[in-house]
Short mmCIF file of C-alpha atoms in Angstrom, two decimals:
data_model
loop_
_atom_site.label_atom_id
_atom_site.label_comp_id
_atom_site.label_asym_id
_atom_site.label_seq_id
_atom_site.Cartn_x
_atom_site.Cartn_y
_atom_site.Cartn_z
CA UNK A 25 50.55 159.36 9.36
CA UNK A 26 49.26 157.34 6.39
CA UNK A 27 51.40 155.35 3.99
CA UNK A 28 51.01 157.91 1.20
CA UNK A 29 51.60 160.84 3.54
CA UNK A 30 54.81 159.23 4.78
CA UNK A 31 55.98 158.81 1.19
CA UNK A 32 55.13 162.43 0.42
CA UNK A 33 56.97 163.69 3.50
CA UNK A 34 60.12 161.77 2.63
CA UNK A 35 59.84 162.81 -1.00
CA UNK A 36 60.04 166.41 0.22
CA UNK A 37 63.04 165.65 2.46
CA UNK A 38 64.90 163.90 -0.36
CA UNK A 39 64.06 166.59 -2.90
CA UNK A 40 65.22 169.32 -0.56
CA UNK A 41 68.68 167.75 -0.42
CA UNK A 42 69.26 168.06 -4.16
CA UNK A 43 70.74 165.70 -6.75
CA UNK A 44 73.06 163.92 -4.32
CA UNK A 45 69.99 162.25 -2.72
CA UNK A 46 68.26 161.48 -6.02
CA UNK A 47 69.08 157.77 -5.83
CA UNK A 48 67.02 157.39 -2.65
CA UNK A 49 63.53 156.05 -3.39
CA UNK A 50 61.06 157.80 -1.04
CA UNK A 51 58.67 154.83 -1.01
CA UNK A 52 61.44 152.44 0.03
CA UNK A 53 62.45 154.83 2.80
CA UNK A 54 58.79 155.20 3.85
CA UNK A 55 58.49 151.44 4.14
CA UNK A 56 61.47 151.30 6.48
CA UNK A 57 60.00 154.12 8.57
CA UNK A 58 56.66 152.34 8.87
CA UNK A 59 58.40 149.07 9.75
CA UNK A 60 60.21 150.79 12.62
CA UNK A 61 57.46 152.73 14.35
CA UNK A 62 59.11 152.56 17.78
CA UNK A 63 62.57 154.13 17.84
CA UNK A 64 63.35 153.73 21.55
CA UNK A 65 62.18 151.89 24.61
CA UNK A 66 60.64 155.12 25.89
CA UNK A 67 58.52 155.30 22.72
CA UNK A 68 57.24 151.85 23.65
CA UNK A 69 56.64 152.78 27.30
CA UNK A 70 54.54 155.83 26.46
CA UNK A 71 52.49 153.90 23.91
CA UNK A 72 51.89 150.85 26.11
CA UNK A 73 51.25 152.82 29.32
CA UNK A 74 48.40 154.61 27.52
CA UNK A 75 46.99 151.23 26.49
CA UNK A 76 47.20 149.83 30.00
CA UNK A 77 45.63 152.91 31.59
CA UNK A 78 42.74 152.75 29.12
CA UNK A 79 42.30 149.05 29.88
CA UNK A 80 42.24 149.77 33.62
CA UNK A 81 39.49 152.33 33.11
CA UNK A 82 37.54 149.89 30.93
CA UNK A 83 37.79 147.24 33.65
CA UNK A 84 36.53 149.70 36.28
CA UNK A 85 33.46 150.24 34.09
CA UNK A 86 32.98 146.53 33.30
CA UNK A 87 34.88 143.72 35.11
CA UNK A 88 34.32 141.46 32.11
CA UNK A 89 37.00 143.57 30.38
CA UNK A 90 39.90 141.95 32.24
CA UNK A 91 43.34 141.48 30.71
CA UNK A 92 45.69 138.49 30.39
CA UNK A 93 49.31 137.62 29.78
CA UNK A 94 51.75 134.74 29.64
CA UNK A 95 55.29 134.86 31.00
CA UNK A 96 58.04 134.72 28.36
CA UNK A 97 61.74 134.08 28.91
CA UNK A 98 63.05 134.86 25.42
CA UNK A 99 62.23 137.40 22.74
CA UNK A 100 61.38 134.65 20.26
CA UNK A 101 58.86 133.11 22.65
CA UNK A 102 57.18 136.49 23.17
CA UNK A 103 57.16 137.10 19.41
CA UNK A 104 55.53 133.77 18.62
CA UNK A 105 52.94 134.34 21.34
CA UNK A 106 51.88 137.66 19.84
CA UNK A 107 51.90 136.28 16.29
CA UNK A 108 49.64 133.46 17.48
CA UNK A 109 47.28 135.89 19.24
CA UNK A 110 46.93 138.00 16.09
CA UNK A 111 46.40 134.88 13.97
CA UNK A 112 43.75 133.29 16.18
CA UNK A 113 41.93 136.35 17.54
CA UNK A 114 42.64 139.10 15.03
CA UNK A 115 43.74 141.57 17.70
CA UNK A 116 46.11 141.89 20.64
CA UNK A 117 43.61 143.95 22.65
CA UNK A 118 43.79 143.26 26.41
CA UNK A 119 46.64 140.76 25.89
CA UNK A 120 49.96 141.64 27.51
CA UNK A 121 53.36 140.14 28.24
CA UNK A 122 54.76 139.17 31.62
CA UNK A 123 58.44 139.02 32.48
CA UNK A 124 59.07 136.64 35.36
CA UNK A 125 62.01 137.13 37.71
CA UNK A 126 61.81 133.39 38.35
CA UNK A 127 62.46 132.62 34.69
CA UNK A 128 65.24 135.22 34.46
CA UNK A 129 66.96 133.53 37.40
CA UNK A 130 66.39 130.02 36.07
CA UNK A 131 67.12 130.63 32.39
CA UNK A 132 68.93 133.93 31.80
CA UNK A 133 71.66 134.17 34.43
CA UNK A 134 75.35 133.96 33.55
CA UNK A 135 75.75 131.85 36.68
CA UNK A 136 73.51 129.19 35.16
CA UNK A 137 70.13 128.06 36.53
CA UNK A 138 69.41 129.71 39.87
CA UNK A 139 66.48 129.66 42.31
CA UNK A 140 64.21 132.68 42.50
CA UNK A 141 66.24 134.50 45.15
CA UNK A 142 67.49 137.60 43.28
CA UNK A 143 70.98 136.16 42.87
CA UNK A 144 71.04 136.73 39.10
CA UNK A 145 72.51 139.82 37.50
CA UNK A 146 70.02 142.68 37.85
CA UNK A 147 70.97 143.94 34.37
CA UNK A 148 69.66 140.70 32.86
CA UNK A 149 66.11 141.95 33.50
CA UNK A 150 66.25 145.13 31.38
CA UNK A 151 68.28 143.19 28.83
CA UNK A 152 65.42 140.70 28.43
CA UNK A 153 62.86 143.51 28.18
CA UNK A 154 64.89 145.03 25.35
CA UNK A 155 65.26 141.63 23.66
CA UNK A 156 61.53 140.97 23.82
CA UNK A 157 60.68 144.26 22.18
CA UNK A 158 63.37 143.77 19.53
CA UNK A 159 61.63 140.53 18.53
CA UNK A 160 58.18 142.14 18.59
CA UNK A 161 59.34 145.00 16.39
CA UNK A 162 60.87 142.45 14.02
CA UNK A 163 57.49 140.69 13.86
CA UNK A 164 55.98 144.01 12.76
CA UNK A 165 58.67 144.48 10.13
CA UNK A 166 58.17 140.97 8.81
CA UNK A 167 54.39 141.20 8.57
CA UNK A 168 54.47 144.68 7.02
CA UNK A 169 57.13 143.47 4.59
CA UNK A 170 54.74 140.76 3.41
CA UNK A 171 52.06 143.42 2.96
CA UNK A 172 54.43 145.60 0.93
CA UNK A 173 55.22 142.64 -1.35
CA UNK A 174 51.50 141.99 -1.79
CA UNK A 175 51.02 145.68 -2.64
CA UNK A 176 53.72 145.46 -5.31
CA UNK A 177 52.06 142.37 -6.82
CA UNK A 178 48.68 144.09 -6.92
CA UNK A 179 50.20 147.08 -8.68
CA UNK A 180 52.03 144.85 -11.16
CA UNK A 181 48.74 143.10 -11.92
CA UNK A 182 47.01 146.46 -12.41
CA UNK A 183 44.54 145.72 -9.58
CA UNK A 184 43.96 149.21 -8.18
CA UNK A 185 41.17 148.06 -5.85
CA UNK A 186 43.37 145.43 -4.21
CA UNK A 187 46.26 147.87 -3.99
CA UNK A 188 44.05 150.39 -2.21
CA UNK A 189 42.77 147.70 0.16
CA UNK A 190 46.33 146.79 1.10
CA UNK A 191 47.28 150.44 1.61
CA UNK A 192 44.33 150.83 3.98
CA UNK A 193 45.46 147.71 5.85
CA UNK A 194 48.95 149.20 6.20
CA UNK A 195 47.49 152.49 7.49
CA UNK A 196 45.44 150.57 10.11
CA UNK A 197 48.11 148.04 11.01
CA UNK A 198 48.02 146.71 14.59
CA UNK A 199 51.46 146.30 16.08
CA UNK A 200 52.73 143.25 17.97
CA UNK A 201 54.06 145.63 20.64
CA UNK A 202 51.92 145.31 23.77
CA UNK A 203 52.36 146.25 27.44
CA UNK A 204 54.76 144.24 29.56
CA UNK A 205 54.52 143.81 33.32
CA UNK A 206 58.11 143.32 34.42
CA UNK A 207 59.28 141.80 37.70
CA UNK A 208 61.81 143.91 39.62
CA UNK A 209 61.72 141.39 42.51
CA UNK A 210 62.30 143.24 45.81
CA UNK A 211 64.31 145.96 44.09
CA UNK A 212 67.78 144.34 44.28
CA UNK A 213 68.86 146.51 47.19
CA UNK A 214 67.76 149.72 48.87
CA UNK A 215 65.50 152.40 47.42
CA UNK A 216 68.34 153.96 45.43
CA UNK A 217 69.22 150.61 43.87
CA UNK A 218 65.53 150.11 43.05
CA UNK A 219 65.40 153.54 41.38
CA UNK A 220 68.49 152.86 39.26
CA UNK A 221 67.23 149.48 38.08
CA UNK A 222 63.73 150.85 37.46
CA UNK A 223 65.19 153.47 35.12
CA UNK A 224 66.97 150.78 33.09
CA UNK A 225 63.79 148.70 32.88
CA UNK A 226 61.70 151.70 31.81
CA UNK A 227 64.27 152.76 29.22
CA UNK A 228 64.16 149.21 27.84
CA UNK A 229 60.38 149.44 27.34
CA UNK A 230 58.58 148.34 30.52
CA UNK A 231 55.50 150.44 31.27
CA UNK A 232 54.55 148.42 34.37
CA UNK A 233 56.93 147.37 37.14
CA UNK A 234 56.00 144.83 39.80
CA UNK A 235 57.77 145.05 43.17
CA UNK A 236 57.32 142.86 46.25
CA UNK A 237 57.55 143.58 49.98
CA UNK A 238 60.18 140.98 50.81
CA UNK A 239 63.66 141.73 52.12
CA UNK A 240 65.99 142.01 49.12
CA UNK A 241 68.76 139.82 50.52
CA UNK A 242 66.29 137.26 51.88
CA UNK A 243 64.01 137.18 48.82
CA UNK A 244 62.29 133.88 48.00
CA UNK A 245 59.92 132.71 45.30
CA UNK A 246 56.36 133.60 46.34
CA UNK A 247 55.47 129.91 46.47
CA UNK A 248 58.37 128.81 48.67
CA UNK A 249 58.80 128.88 52.41
CA UNK A 250 61.11 131.19 54.32
CA UNK A 251 59.76 134.53 53.04
CA UNK A 252 60.67 137.62 55.08
CA UNK A 253 58.78 140.90 54.73
CA UNK A 254 59.85 144.47 55.47
CA UNK A 255 58.06 147.22 57.44
CA UNK A 256 55.73 149.29 55.32
CA UNK A 257 57.90 152.40 55.21
CA UNK A 258 60.79 150.43 53.71
CA UNK A 259 58.52 149.16 50.95
CA UNK A 260 56.86 152.52 50.33
CA UNK A 261 60.28 154.13 49.80
CA UNK A 262 60.79 151.74 46.87
CA UNK A 263 57.37 152.51 45.41
CA UNK A 264 58.27 156.21 45.55
CA UNK A 265 61.65 155.45 43.95
CA UNK A 266 59.96 153.75 41.00
CA UNK A 267 57.51 156.63 40.58
CA UNK A 268 60.40 159.09 40.55
CA UNK A 269 62.12 156.97 37.88
CA UNK A 270 59.01 157.08 35.67
CA UNK A 271 58.61 160.83 36.12
CA UNK A 272 62.29 161.58 35.53
CA UNK A 273 62.08 159.80 32.20
CA UNK A 274 58.95 161.67 31.16
CA UNK A 275 56.54 158.78 31.67
CA UNK A 276 53.78 160.43 33.65
CA UNK A 277 51.42 157.45 33.58
CA UNK A 278 53.74 154.51 34.29
CA UNK A 279 52.17 151.67 36.28
CA UNK A 280 53.41 150.27 39.61
CA UNK A 281 52.22 146.86 40.77
CA UNK A 282 52.69 146.39 44.52
CA UNK A 283 52.96 142.75 45.49
CA UNK A 284 52.47 141.49 49.02
CA UNK A 285 53.85 138.15 50.16
CA UNK A 286 52.44 138.55 53.66
CA UNK A 287 49.93 135.72 53.31
CA UNK A 288 52.75 133.18 53.18
CA UNK A 289 55.43 135.13 55.04
CA UNK A 290 55.63 134.55 58.79
CA UNK A 291 58.86 136.43 59.41
CA UNK A 292 60.26 139.97 59.46
CA UNK A 293 63.84 141.11 59.65
CA UNK A 294 63.26 144.21 61.70
CA UNK A 295 60.90 145.92 64.11
CA UNK A 296 59.22 148.92 62.53
CA UNK A 297 59.96 152.43 63.75
CA UNK A 298 56.98 153.87 65.61
CA UNK A 299 56.49 157.35 67.08
CA UNK A 300 53.00 157.03 68.51
CA UNK A 301 50.32 154.39 69.11
CA UNK A 302 48.39 153.42 66.00
CA UNK A 303 50.85 154.77 63.43
CA UNK A 304 51.95 152.55 60.56
CA UNK A 305 55.00 151.23 62.37
CA UNK A 306 52.93 150.39 65.42
CA UNK A 307 50.38 148.59 63.26
CA UNK A 308 53.14 146.48 61.72
CA UNK A 309 54.62 145.68 65.13
CA UNK A 310 51.18 144.72 66.46
CA UNK A 311 51.37 141.55 64.36
CA UNK A 312 54.59 140.37 66.02
CA UNK A 313 54.40 137.27 68.17
CA UNK A 314 55.40 138.55 71.63
CA UNK A 315 55.60 137.39 75.22
CA UNK A 316 54.93 139.70 78.15
CA UNK A 317 58.13 140.30 80.07
CA UNK A 318 58.64 139.88 83.78
CA UNK A 319 61.40 142.39 84.62
CA UNK A 320 62.81 139.87 87.07
CA UNK A 321 63.44 137.38 84.26
CA UNK A 322 65.13 139.51 81.61
CA UNK A 323 67.86 137.54 79.81
CA UNK A 324 70.92 138.61 77.86
CA UNK A 325 70.34 139.98 74.34
CA UNK A 326 66.56 140.32 74.58
CA UNK A 327 64.80 142.98 72.52
CA UNK A 328 61.69 144.70 73.88
CA UNK A 329 58.79 146.79 72.63
CA UNK A 330 56.12 148.54 74.65
CA UNK A 331 52.43 148.20 73.88
CA UNK A 332 49.47 149.41 75.94
CA UNK A 333 51.71 150.05 78.93
CA UNK A 334 53.18 146.55 78.83
CA UNK A 335 56.75 145.47 78.13
CA UNK A 336 56.83 142.76 75.45
CA UNK A 337 59.60 140.63 73.98
CA UNK A 338 59.10 139.73 70.29
CA UNK A 339 59.97 136.12 69.55
CA UNK A 340 63.32 136.11 67.79
CA UNK A 341 64.80 133.15 65.94
CA UNK A 342 68.49 132.12 65.87
CA UNK A 343 68.54 133.67 62.36
CA UNK A 344 67.85 137.03 64.09
CA UNK A 345 64.44 137.18 62.40
CA UNK A 346 61.22 137.96 64.22
CA UNK A 347 58.07 135.96 63.71
CA UNK A 348 54.48 137.12 63.30
CA UNK A 349 51.56 135.69 65.20
CA UNK A 350 49.91 132.76 63.43
CA UNK A 351 46.70 133.63 61.63
CA UNK A 352 47.59 137.27 60.94
CA UNK A 353 48.44 136.79 57.25
CA UNK A 354 45.22 138.13 55.74
CA UNK A 355 45.16 141.15 58.07
CA UNK A 356 48.73 141.97 57.07
CA UNK A 357 47.87 141.57 53.37
CA UNK A 358 44.98 144.01 53.66
CA UNK A 359 47.13 146.62 55.43
CA UNK A 360 49.94 146.13 52.89
CA UNK A 361 47.57 146.68 49.99
CA UNK A 362 45.82 149.73 51.40
CA UNK A 363 49.07 151.48 52.31
CA UNK A 364 50.62 150.69 48.90
CA UNK A 365 47.68 152.21 47.03
CA UNK A 366 47.70 155.22 49.35
CA UNK A 367 51.36 155.81 48.53
CA UNK A 368 51.52 155.68 44.76
CA UNK A 369 50.94 152.09 43.64
CA UNK A 370 48.37 151.52 40.88
CA UNK A 371 47.67 147.79 41.06
CA UNK A 372 47.98 145.07 43.68
CA UNK A 373 49.36 141.55 43.58
CA UNK A 374 48.39 139.21 46.40
CA UNK A 375 50.45 136.04 46.31
CA UNK A 376 48.27 133.20 47.57
CA UNK A 377 48.87 129.52 48.24
CA UNK A 378 45.93 128.33 46.13
CA UNK A 379 43.59 129.67 43.43
CA UNK A 380 40.41 130.20 45.40
CA UNK A 381 38.06 132.99 44.30
CA UNK A 382 36.41 133.52 47.66
CA UNK A 383 39.69 133.65 49.57
CA UNK A 384 40.94 136.40 47.25
CA UNK A 385 37.58 138.18 47.28
CA UNK A 386 37.46 138.21 51.08
CA UNK A 387 40.66 140.26 51.19
CA UNK A 388 39.72 142.48 48.24
CA UNK A 389 36.37 143.32 49.85
CA UNK A 390 38.20 144.66 52.89
CA UNK A 391 40.64 146.65 50.74
CA UNK A 392 37.81 148.11 48.64
CA UNK A 393 36.02 149.25 51.78
CA UNK A 394 38.85 151.82 52.00
CA UNK A 395 39.84 152.17 48.31
CA UNK A 396 36.81 151.34 46.15
CA UNK A 397 38.62 150.99 42.80
CA UNK A 398 41.39 148.69 44.09
CA UNK A 399 42.20 146.02 41.56
CA UNK A 400 44.64 143.16 41.26
CA UNK A 401 47.18 141.49 39.06
CA UNK A 402 46.89 137.80 39.92
CA UNK A 403 49.36 134.99 39.39
CA UNK A 404 47.59 131.94 37.91
CA UNK A 405 50.66 130.08 39.02
CA UNK A 406 51.97 126.74 37.70
CA UNK A 407 53.03 126.18 41.33
CA UNK A 408 49.37 125.47 42.07
CA UNK A 409 48.12 121.96 41.38
CA UNK A 410 45.04 123.29 39.59
CA UNK A 411 43.47 119.89 39.01
CA UNK A 412 43.73 118.78 42.64
CA UNK A 413 42.79 122.18 44.08
CA UNK A 414 39.60 122.53 42.09
CA UNK A 415 38.55 118.91 42.50
CA UNK A 416 38.93 119.37 46.25
CA UNK A 417 36.93 122.62 46.11
CA UNK A 418 34.10 120.81 44.31
CA UNK A 419 34.35 117.89 46.76
CA UNK A 420 34.05 120.28 49.72
CA UNK A 421 31.10 122.07 48.11
CA UNK A 422 29.32 118.76 47.54
CA UNK A 423 29.89 117.79 51.18
CA UNK A 424 28.43 121.13 52.30
CA UNK A 425 25.42 120.50 50.05
CA UNK A 426 24.90 117.02 51.54
CA UNK A 427 25.71 115.17 48.32
CA UNK A 428 27.08 111.63 48.32
CA UNK A 429 30.88 111.70 47.93
CA UNK A 430 31.52 108.10 48.99
CA UNK A 431 32.91 107.29 45.54
CA UNK A 432 35.75 109.77 45.99
CA UNK A 433 38.90 109.90 48.12
CA UNK A 434 39.58 113.60 48.72
CA UNK A 435 43.33 113.06 49.17
CA UNK A 436 43.63 111.18 45.84
CA UNK A 437 41.42 113.30 43.58
CA UNK A 438 44.35 113.95 41.24
CA UNK A 439 44.19 110.30 40.15
CA UNK A 440 43.42 109.58 36.49
CA UNK A 441 40.72 107.24 37.77
CA UNK A 442 38.56 110.31 38.44
CA UNK A 443 39.11 111.99 35.06
CA UNK A 444 35.78 110.89 33.59
CA UNK A 445 33.67 111.65 36.64
CA UNK A 446 31.03 114.33 37.20
CA UNK A 447 33.18 115.84 39.95
CA UNK A 448 36.16 116.18 37.58
CA UNK A 449 33.98 117.75 34.88
CA UNK A 450 32.61 120.33 37.32
CA UNK A 451 36.13 121.11 38.54
CA UNK A 452 37.38 121.59 34.98
CA UNK A 453 34.53 123.98 34.27
CA UNK A 454 35.51 126.00 37.35
CA UNK A 455 39.10 126.12 36.08
CA UNK A 456 37.87 127.25 32.65
CA UNK A 457 35.84 130.10 34.13
CA UNK A 458 38.28 130.98 36.95
CA UNK A 459 39.61 134.13 35.30
CA UNK A 460 36.15 135.40 34.39
CA UNK A 461 34.73 134.56 37.82
CA UNK A 462 37.66 136.02 39.76
CA UNK A 463 37.60 139.23 37.74
CA UNK A 464 33.89 139.68 38.43
CA UNK A 465 34.01 138.73 42.13
CA UNK A 466 37.54 139.42 43.36
CA UNK A 467 38.69 142.57 41.57
CA UNK A 468 41.27 140.91 39.34
CA UNK A 469 42.08 143.23 36.43
CA UNK A 470 44.94 141.17 35.03
CA UNK A 471 45.47 137.41 34.97
CA UNK A 472 48.91 136.07 34.18
CA UNK A 473 50.67 132.75 34.19
CA UNK A 474 54.21 133.31 35.38
CA UNK A 475 56.03 130.30 33.92
CA UNK A 476 53.93 128.75 31.14
CA UNK A 477 56.53 128.84 28.38
CA UNK A 478 59.11 127.27 30.69
CA UNK A 479 56.79 124.28 31.00
CA UNK A 480 55.70 124.17 27.34
CA UNK A 481 59.34 124.23 26.20
CA UNK A 482 60.14 121.32 28.54
CA UNK A 483 57.09 119.31 27.46
CA UNK A 484 57.54 119.76 23.71
CA UNK A 485 61.28 119.04 23.90
CA UNK A 486 60.63 115.87 25.90
CA UNK A 487 58.09 114.69 23.33
CA UNK A 488 60.43 115.38 20.41
CA UNK A 489 63.39 113.69 22.10
CA UNK A 490 61.28 110.60 22.86
CA UNK A 491 60.21 110.25 19.24
CA UNK A 492 63.33 111.37 17.35
CA UNK A 493 65.79 109.27 19.35
CA UNK A 494 63.38 106.34 19.41
CA UNK A 495 61.82 104.14 16.73
CA UNK A 496 60.10 107.00 14.92
CA UNK A 497 63.46 108.71 14.22
CA UNK A 498 63.05 111.41 11.55
CA UNK A 499 59.32 110.75 11.36
CA UNK A 500 59.12 111.90 14.97
CA UNK A 501 60.09 115.39 13.83
CA UNK A 502 58.26 115.42 10.52
CA UNK A 503 54.93 114.03 11.78
CA UNK A 504 54.74 115.80 15.13
CA UNK A 505 56.45 119.09 14.33
CA UNK A 506 56.83 120.07 10.68
CA UNK A 507 53.63 118.51 9.42
CA UNK A 508 51.68 120.12 12.26
CA UNK A 509 53.33 123.49 11.55
CA UNK A 510 52.10 123.25 7.97
CA UNK A 511 48.61 122.03 8.89
CA UNK A 512 48.15 124.67 11.62
CA UNK A 513 49.64 127.55 9.65
CA UNK A 514 52.54 128.17 12.02
CA UNK A 515 54.63 130.96 10.51
CA UNK A 516 57.89 129.43 11.74
CA UNK A 517 57.66 126.59 9.23
CA UNK A 518 59.31 129.20 6.99
CA UNK A 519 62.07 129.77 9.49
CA UNK A 520 64.28 131.80 7.11
CA UNK A 521 61.46 134.29 6.64
CA UNK A 522 60.84 134.42 10.38
CA UNK A 523 64.50 135.15 11.01
CA UNK A 524 64.38 138.15 8.66
CA UNK A 525 65.66 136.80 5.35
CA UNK A 526 62.97 138.56 3.31
CA UNK A 527 63.49 141.82 5.21
CA UNK A 528 67.19 141.58 4.37
CA UNK A 529 66.37 140.99 0.70
CA UNK A 530 64.16 144.07 0.67
CA UNK A 531 66.97 146.15 2.11
CA UNK A 532 69.45 144.77 -0.42
CA UNK A 533 67.11 145.85 -3.20
CA UNK A 534 66.65 149.30 -1.65
CA UNK A 535 70.41 149.78 -1.30
CA UNK A 536 71.76 148.02 -4.41
CA UNK A 537 68.89 147.93 -6.89
CA UNK A 538 69.42 145.43 -9.70
CA UNK A 539 72.83 144.53 -8.29
CA UNK A 540 71.26 143.05 -5.15
CA UNK A 541 72.22 139.43 -4.46
CA UNK A 542 69.06 138.21 -2.78
CA UNK A 543 68.59 135.01 -0.78
CA UNK A 544 64.94 134.47 -1.67
CA UNK A 545 65.40 133.26 -5.25
CA UNK A 546 64.01 130.16 -6.93
CA UNK A 547 66.63 127.91 -5.34
CA UNK A 548 65.66 128.86 -1.78
CA UNK A 549 64.31 125.64 -0.22
CA UNK A 550 61.80 127.71 1.75
CA UNK A 551 59.81 127.87 -1.48
CA UNK A 552 58.82 124.24 -0.88
CA UNK A 553 56.33 125.55 1.67
CA UNK A 554 54.56 127.96 -0.69
CA UNK A 555 51.85 125.36 -1.36
CA UNK A 556 51.51 124.48 2.33
#
C-alpha cells in the first residue's frame, strides 16, 4: 500500500470513529504504520522465506547468483551491518544474516563465556533472533523517519517535485529486514526438544534453521576434535520435527539446513538399528571399525553385529563410544547429505577442515549424481588459517606444474617474509575469488563467515585500548574512531539519532503537538555533526 493510500485508509478509520478521534492526525498514524511494517516474527519469517526461496531458484538457474552473510552476536552489530550494506551497495539483495551457536555460547550465555558445546540456555537463541530483528526494524524506522522529515521540508519549501520524489522513495523503500540462518546446534535434546525450540526460533523470526548430526549431549564445535555423530534415523527425526514446527506455524516454505560433521567425526554413540542388509541402519553400521570374532575368544561385555554371515565386534572405547574406520569420512558425508535431502532438508552444510574447492566439489558431485539440484551453505570459517591454506595450495600446484619452489618453505608460508611474493599474490587472488569459484564448481548457494564480528570487535577494541591508554590518549579515539566515522559517513557518529532520539521526538510531536518537549533542539550537541 502506498504512502498516500495508507493515509487515506487511516483517515477513513479515524473519521468513522467520530469527534472523539478528531485529534489523531492520519498522516502521523500512517507514518508509524509504515515504520512498523513487520508486526510479529511470523510476519518476518513469511517475508524472508519467500526471499530465500526465490534466491535458491535464481542460484539453480545461475550459480553466479550465490548469497552471503556474516555472523552477528548482537542486534546492534546486525543493524550496522545492514546499514553498511545499503550504504555501500544500494540494496540488501542476496545478503543475509547468520546466527552462530558458537557466538551465543561464547557471548550470550548467563553462565558467562562457554565453549561451543550446547551448554548455554537454549532460550538465548530465539532471544537473540528477536533482538536482531528489533534492531533491524528500528533501522527502518530511523531511515524512514529521516525521509519523513525531508518530505516535510520539501513541502515547507513549496517544492512539489522533491516532495513527490520522496513519496515515491517511501513507497519503494527497501527494508533492512533480511533472511537469517539460525543455528539450532544438534537440537538441544531429542526430537521433541528440537521441535519445541524450533517453534520459538521461528516465532522470533528465523526462516532458516541449521541443524547438525552430532549427539546433543556430546556436541562439539565443528572445528574441534571429539565429535560424535548419530545414526541417520535419529537425525532425520529432528529434520521432520523442524518441518512440523514450520507447518504448524503456517510457514509452508521454511528452510532446513542439514549439517553433517562426519568428515571430522570418527565416533558414534550407538549402533544403528537395522532390519535387513543394505537398509539405512546397515549402511551406517558398515562404516564401523570392527574385528572378526572367534567364538572361542569372546570376552566379557563385548558387543557384536553380524555382516555377510560373519560375527563382528565393533571397536568400543572406554567412553562407550564406537569408532568408524579411518578414511570413511567422505563416504559418510555423501550418505548423510543424500538422506537428509530425501527426508525434508532443503540445503546442506558440509563442515570441512580446510577451504578447498575441489575437496568440496568431489563430495557434491557424488551427491548431485543422486539429487541434481543439491546445494550447500558453506562456512568460510575463521577457524581456517586462510593465508597458510591457500599459500600451501598454490605451492602444491606449482610443484605439480614443475615450477621452481626452492625460495619457499612450505611449512612457513604464513611468514610475513613471503607477503610480497608472486606465490602470496596468487594465493590472495584465490582467496578473493573463493566464493565465486566454489559457487560455480562446488554447488555452494550461500557463503557465510560464522564469527567475523567476534574478531572485528576484539581487533578494534584492542587498537582503541592501545592508543587511548597510551601516548595518544584522547587523540587515539578522535583520530582513529570519531574522525574516521565522519570521513566515512558512519551513521553512528550521531549516536543519539541511531539510538532513536529523533524517532522519540517525532512521537512526542504526534502525541503532544506544540507541548512536546523534544530532545533534538538547537542545544543538542549532535548538531555539531550536521556539517560533517
